[in-house]
PDB file of C-alpha atoms and ligand atoms in Angstrom:
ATOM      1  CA  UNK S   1      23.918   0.134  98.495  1.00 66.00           C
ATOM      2  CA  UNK S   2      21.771   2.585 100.249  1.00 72.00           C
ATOM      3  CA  UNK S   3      19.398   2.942  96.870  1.00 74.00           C
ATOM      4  CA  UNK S   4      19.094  -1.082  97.017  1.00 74.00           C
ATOM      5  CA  UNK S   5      18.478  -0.897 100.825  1.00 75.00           C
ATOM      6  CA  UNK S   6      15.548   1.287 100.179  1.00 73.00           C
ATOM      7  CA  UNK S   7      14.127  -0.497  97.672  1.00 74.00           C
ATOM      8  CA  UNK S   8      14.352  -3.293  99.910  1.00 73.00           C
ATOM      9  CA  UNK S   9      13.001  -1.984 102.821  1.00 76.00           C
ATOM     10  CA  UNK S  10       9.826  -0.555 100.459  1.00 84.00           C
ATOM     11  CA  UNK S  11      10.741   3.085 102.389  1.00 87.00           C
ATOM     12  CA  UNK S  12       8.993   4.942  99.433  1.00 89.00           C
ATOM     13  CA  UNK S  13       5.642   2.570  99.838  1.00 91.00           C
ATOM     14  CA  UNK S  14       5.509   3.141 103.726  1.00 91.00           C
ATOM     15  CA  UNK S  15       6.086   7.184 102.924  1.00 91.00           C
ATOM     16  CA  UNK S  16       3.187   7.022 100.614  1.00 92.00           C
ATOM     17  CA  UNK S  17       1.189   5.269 102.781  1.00 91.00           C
ATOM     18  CA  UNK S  18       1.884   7.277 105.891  1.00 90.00           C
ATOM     19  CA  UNK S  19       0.709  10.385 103.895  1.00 89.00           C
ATOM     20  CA  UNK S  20      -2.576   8.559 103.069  1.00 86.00           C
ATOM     21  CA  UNK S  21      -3.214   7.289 106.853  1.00 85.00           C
ATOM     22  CA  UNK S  22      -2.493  10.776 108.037  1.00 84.00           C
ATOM     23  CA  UNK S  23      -5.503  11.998 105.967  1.00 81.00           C
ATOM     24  CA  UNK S  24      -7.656   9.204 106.780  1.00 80.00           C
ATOM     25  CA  UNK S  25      -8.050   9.598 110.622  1.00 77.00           C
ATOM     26  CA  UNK S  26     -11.433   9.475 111.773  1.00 75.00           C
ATOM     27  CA  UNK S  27     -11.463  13.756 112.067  1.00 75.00           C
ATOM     28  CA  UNK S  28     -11.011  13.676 108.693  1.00 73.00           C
ATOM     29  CA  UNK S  29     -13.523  11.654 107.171  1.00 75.00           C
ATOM     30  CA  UNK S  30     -16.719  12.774 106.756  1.00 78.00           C
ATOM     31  CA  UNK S  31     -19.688  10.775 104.821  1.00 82.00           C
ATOM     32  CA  UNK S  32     -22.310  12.640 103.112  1.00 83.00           C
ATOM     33  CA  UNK S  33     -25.816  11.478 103.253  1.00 87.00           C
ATOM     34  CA  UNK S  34     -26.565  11.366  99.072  1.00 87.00           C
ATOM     35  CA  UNK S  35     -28.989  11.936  98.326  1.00 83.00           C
ATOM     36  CA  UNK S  36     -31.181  12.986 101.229  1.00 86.00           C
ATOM     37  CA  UNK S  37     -28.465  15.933 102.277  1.00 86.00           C
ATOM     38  CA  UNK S  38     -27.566  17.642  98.182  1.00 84.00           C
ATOM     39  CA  UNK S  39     -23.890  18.093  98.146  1.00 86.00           C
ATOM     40  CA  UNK S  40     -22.611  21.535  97.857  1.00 85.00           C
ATOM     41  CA  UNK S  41     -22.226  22.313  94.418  1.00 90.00           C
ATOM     42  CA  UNK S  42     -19.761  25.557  93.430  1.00 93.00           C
ATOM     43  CA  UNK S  43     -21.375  28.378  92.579  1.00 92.00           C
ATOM     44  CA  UNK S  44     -20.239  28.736  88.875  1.00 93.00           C
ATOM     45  CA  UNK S  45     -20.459  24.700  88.717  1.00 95.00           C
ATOM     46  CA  UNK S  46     -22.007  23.958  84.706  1.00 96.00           C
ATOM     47  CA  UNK S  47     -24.121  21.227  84.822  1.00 95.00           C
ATOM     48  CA  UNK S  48     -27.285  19.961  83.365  1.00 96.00           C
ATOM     49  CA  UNK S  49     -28.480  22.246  80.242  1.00 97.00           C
ATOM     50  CA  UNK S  50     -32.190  24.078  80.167  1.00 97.00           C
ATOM     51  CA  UNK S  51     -33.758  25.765  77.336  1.00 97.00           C
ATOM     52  CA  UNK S  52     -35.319  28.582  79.377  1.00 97.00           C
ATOM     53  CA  UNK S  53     -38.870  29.222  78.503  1.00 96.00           C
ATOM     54  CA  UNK S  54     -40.930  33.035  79.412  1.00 95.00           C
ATOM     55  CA  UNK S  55     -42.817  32.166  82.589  1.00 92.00           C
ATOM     56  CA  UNK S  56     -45.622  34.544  81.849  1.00 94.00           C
ATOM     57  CA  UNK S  57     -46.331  33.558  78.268  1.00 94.00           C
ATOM     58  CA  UNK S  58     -45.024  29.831  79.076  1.00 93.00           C
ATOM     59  CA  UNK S  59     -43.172  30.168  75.680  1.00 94.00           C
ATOM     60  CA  UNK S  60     -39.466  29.477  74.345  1.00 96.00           C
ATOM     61  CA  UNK S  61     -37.215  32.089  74.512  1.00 97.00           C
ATOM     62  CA  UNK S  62     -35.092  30.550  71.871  1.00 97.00           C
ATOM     63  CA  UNK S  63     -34.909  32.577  69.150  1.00 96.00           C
ATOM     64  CA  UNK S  64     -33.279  29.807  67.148  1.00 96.00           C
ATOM     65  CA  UNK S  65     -30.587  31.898  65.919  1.00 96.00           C
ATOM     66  CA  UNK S  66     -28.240  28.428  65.718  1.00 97.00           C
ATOM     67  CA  UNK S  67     -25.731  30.248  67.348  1.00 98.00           C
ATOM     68  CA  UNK S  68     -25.116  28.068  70.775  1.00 98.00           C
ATOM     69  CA  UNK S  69     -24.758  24.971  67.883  1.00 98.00           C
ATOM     70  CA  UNK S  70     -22.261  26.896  65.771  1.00 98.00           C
ATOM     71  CA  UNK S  71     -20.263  28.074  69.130  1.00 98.00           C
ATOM     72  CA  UNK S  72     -20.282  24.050  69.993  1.00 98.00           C
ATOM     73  CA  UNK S  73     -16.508  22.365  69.558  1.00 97.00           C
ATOM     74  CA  UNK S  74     -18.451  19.285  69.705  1.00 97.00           C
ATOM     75  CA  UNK S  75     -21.499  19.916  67.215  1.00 97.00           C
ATOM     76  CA  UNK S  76     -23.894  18.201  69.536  1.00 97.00           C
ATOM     77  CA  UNK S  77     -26.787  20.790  69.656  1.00 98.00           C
ATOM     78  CA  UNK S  78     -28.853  20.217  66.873  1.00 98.00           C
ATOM     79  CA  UNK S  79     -31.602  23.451  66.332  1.00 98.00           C
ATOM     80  CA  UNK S  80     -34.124  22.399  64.036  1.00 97.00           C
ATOM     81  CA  UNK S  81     -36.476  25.446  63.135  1.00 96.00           C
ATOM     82  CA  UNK S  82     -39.512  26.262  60.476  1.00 96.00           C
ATOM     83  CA  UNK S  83     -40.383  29.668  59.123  1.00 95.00           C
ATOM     84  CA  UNK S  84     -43.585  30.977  59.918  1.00 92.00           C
ATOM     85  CA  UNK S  85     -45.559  31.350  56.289  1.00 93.00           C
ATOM     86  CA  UNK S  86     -47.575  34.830  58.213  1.00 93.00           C
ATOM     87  CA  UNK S  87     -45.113  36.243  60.252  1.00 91.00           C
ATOM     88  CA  UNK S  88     -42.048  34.987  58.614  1.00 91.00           C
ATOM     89  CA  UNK S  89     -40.298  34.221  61.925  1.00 90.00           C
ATOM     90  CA  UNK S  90     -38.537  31.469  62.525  1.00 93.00           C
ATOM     91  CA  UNK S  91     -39.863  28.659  64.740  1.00 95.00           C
ATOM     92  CA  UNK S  92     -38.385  26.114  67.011  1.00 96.00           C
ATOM     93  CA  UNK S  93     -39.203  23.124  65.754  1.00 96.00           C
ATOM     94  CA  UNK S  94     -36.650  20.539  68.185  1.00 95.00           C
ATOM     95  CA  UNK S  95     -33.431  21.201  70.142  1.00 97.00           C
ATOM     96  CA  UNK S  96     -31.268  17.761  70.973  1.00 97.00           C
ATOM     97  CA  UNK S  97     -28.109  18.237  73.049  1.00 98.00           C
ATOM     98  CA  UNK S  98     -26.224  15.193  73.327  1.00 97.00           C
ATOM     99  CA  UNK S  99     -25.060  15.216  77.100  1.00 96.00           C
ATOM    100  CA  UNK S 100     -22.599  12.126  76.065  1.00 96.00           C
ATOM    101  CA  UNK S 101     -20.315  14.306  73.891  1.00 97.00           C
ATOM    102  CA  UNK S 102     -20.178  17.476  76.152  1.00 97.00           C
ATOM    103  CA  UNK S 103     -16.845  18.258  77.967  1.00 97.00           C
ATOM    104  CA  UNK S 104     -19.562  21.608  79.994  1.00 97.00           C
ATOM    105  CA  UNK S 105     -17.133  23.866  78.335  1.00 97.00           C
ATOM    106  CA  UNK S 106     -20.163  26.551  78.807  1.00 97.00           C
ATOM    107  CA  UNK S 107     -19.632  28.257  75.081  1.00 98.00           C
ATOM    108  CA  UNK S 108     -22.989  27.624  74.372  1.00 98.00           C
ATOM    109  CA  UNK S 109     -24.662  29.380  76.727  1.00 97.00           C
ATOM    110  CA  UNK S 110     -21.874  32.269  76.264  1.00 97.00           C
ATOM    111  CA  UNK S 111     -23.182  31.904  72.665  1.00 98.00           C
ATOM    112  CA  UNK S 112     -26.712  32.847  73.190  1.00 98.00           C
ATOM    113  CA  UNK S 113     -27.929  36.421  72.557  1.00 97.00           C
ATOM    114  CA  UNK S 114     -31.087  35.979  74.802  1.00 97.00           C
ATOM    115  CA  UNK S 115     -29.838  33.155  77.768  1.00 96.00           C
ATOM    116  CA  UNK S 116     -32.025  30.871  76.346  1.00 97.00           C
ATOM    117  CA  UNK S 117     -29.620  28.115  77.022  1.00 97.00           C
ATOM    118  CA  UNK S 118     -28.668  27.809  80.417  1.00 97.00           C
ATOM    119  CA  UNK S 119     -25.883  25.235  82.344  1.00 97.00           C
ATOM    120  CA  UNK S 120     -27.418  24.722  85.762  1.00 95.00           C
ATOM    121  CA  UNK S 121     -26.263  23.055  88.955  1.00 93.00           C
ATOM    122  CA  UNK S 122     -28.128  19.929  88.586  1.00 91.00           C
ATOM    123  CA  UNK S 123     -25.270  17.282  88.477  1.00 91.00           C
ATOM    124  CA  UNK S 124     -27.303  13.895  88.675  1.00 89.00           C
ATOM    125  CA  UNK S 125     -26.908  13.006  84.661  1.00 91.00           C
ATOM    126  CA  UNK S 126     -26.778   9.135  84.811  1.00 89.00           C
ATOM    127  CA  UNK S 127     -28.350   7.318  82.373  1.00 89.00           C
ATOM    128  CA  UNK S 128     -28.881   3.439  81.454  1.00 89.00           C
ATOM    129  CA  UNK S 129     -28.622   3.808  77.815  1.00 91.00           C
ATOM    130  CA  UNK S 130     -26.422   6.301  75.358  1.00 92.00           C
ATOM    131  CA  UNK S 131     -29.647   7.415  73.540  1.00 93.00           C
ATOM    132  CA  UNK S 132     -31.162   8.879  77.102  1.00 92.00           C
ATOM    133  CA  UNK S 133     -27.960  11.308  76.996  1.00 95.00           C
ATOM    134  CA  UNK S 134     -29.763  12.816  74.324  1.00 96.00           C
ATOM    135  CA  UNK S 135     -31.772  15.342  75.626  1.00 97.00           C
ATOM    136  CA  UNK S 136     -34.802  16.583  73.436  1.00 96.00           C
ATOM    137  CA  UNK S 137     -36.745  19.692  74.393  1.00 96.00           C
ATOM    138  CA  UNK S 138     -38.987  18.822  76.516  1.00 95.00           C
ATOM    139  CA  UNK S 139     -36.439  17.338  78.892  1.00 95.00           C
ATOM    140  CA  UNK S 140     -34.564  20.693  78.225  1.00 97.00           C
ATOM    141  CA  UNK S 141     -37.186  22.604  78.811  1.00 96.00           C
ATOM    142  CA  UNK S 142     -38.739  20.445  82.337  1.00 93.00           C
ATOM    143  CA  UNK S 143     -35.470  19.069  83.294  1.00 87.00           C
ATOM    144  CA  UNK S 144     -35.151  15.462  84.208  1.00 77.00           C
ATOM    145  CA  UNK S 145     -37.374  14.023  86.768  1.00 72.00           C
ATOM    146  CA  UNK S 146     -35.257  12.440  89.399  1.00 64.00           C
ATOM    147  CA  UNK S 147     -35.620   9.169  91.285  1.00 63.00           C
ATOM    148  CA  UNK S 148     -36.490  10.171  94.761  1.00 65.00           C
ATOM    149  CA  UNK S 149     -35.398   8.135  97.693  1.00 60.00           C
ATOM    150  CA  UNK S 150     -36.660   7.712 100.468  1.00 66.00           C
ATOM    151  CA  UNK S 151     -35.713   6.247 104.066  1.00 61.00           C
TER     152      UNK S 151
HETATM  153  S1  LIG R   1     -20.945  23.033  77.082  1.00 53.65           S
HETATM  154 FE1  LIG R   1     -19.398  23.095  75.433  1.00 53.65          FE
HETATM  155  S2  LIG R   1     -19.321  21.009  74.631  1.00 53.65           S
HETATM  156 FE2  LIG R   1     -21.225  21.178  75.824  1.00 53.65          FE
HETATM  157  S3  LIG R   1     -22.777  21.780  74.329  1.00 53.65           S
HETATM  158 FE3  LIG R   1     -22.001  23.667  75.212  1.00 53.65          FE
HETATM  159  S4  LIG R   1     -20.356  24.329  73.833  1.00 53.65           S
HETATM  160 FE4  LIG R   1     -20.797  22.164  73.379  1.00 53.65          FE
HETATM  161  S1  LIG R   2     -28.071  30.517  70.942  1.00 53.65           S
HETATM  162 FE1  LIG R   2     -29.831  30.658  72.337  1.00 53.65          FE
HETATM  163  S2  LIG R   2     -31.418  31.608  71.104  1.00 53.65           S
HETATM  164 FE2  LIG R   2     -29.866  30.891  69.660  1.00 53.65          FE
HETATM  165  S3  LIG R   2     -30.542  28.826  69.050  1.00 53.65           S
HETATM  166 FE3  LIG R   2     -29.192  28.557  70.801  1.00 53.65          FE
HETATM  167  S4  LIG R   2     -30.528  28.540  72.613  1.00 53.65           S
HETATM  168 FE4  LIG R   2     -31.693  29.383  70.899  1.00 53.65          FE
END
């Protein structure tokens, strides 16, 4: 009788609700201005990627050992690399990460020798189409160029 009457009287609905309201009072909510005021972001937040380059010598400091693409559970960094005929080194060629398919699990950038391959804070990753997920160097390299807004 008493389990019917509660069911009746939707107790459990108004004790769920009463637990929302109470966080909802005007103290409590606060609205951020996005995107003029940047959120706080956690300090060991992984975000975008970046291929680091040498700021001095403006160069890759990939060393295209494949490693960060091996360490992938997803397989979505693709390292393509020549070998230099002279020096025999190897040379980076293209880098694709495929933003769609990554769960920021950071083994990757554990991965690389050199920390070539960075997760930074940038968190704005939108994109219209699947294909701009995929993220060639150059993007990796500059980082994406952000829509800026403005009052
Ligand atoms: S963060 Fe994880 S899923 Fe994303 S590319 Fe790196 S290893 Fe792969
Ligand atoms: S692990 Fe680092 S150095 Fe090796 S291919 Fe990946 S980004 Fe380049």
């Amino acid at each position: 009788m008493r389990h019917w009457l509660k069911k009746f009287l939707l107790l459990d609905i108004l004790r769920g609700l009463r637990v929302t309201f109470r966080q909802q009072g005007p103290r409590q909510i606060t609205t951020e201005q996005y995107p003029s005021d940047r959120p706080f972001v956690a300090e060991r937040y992984r975000g975008a990627p970046r291929l680091n380059i040498n700021p001095e010598s403006n160069e890759t400091l990939c060393i295209v050992c494949d490693l960060c693409a091996k360490a992938c559970p997803e397989n979505l960094i693709v390292v393509g690399s020549e070998r230099d005929p002279v020096t025999k080194h190897k040379i980076l060629t293209h880098f694709t990460y495929d933003l769609s398919r990554c769960m920021f699990c950071g083994l990757c950038e554990d991965a690389c020798p050199v920390d070539a391959l960075e997760l930074t804070q940038d968190f704005e990753l939108a994109s219209f189409t699947r294909q701009g997920l995929v993220w060639d160097r150059q993007m990796l390299e500059e980082g994406p160029r952000p829509v800026e807004f403005k009052h």
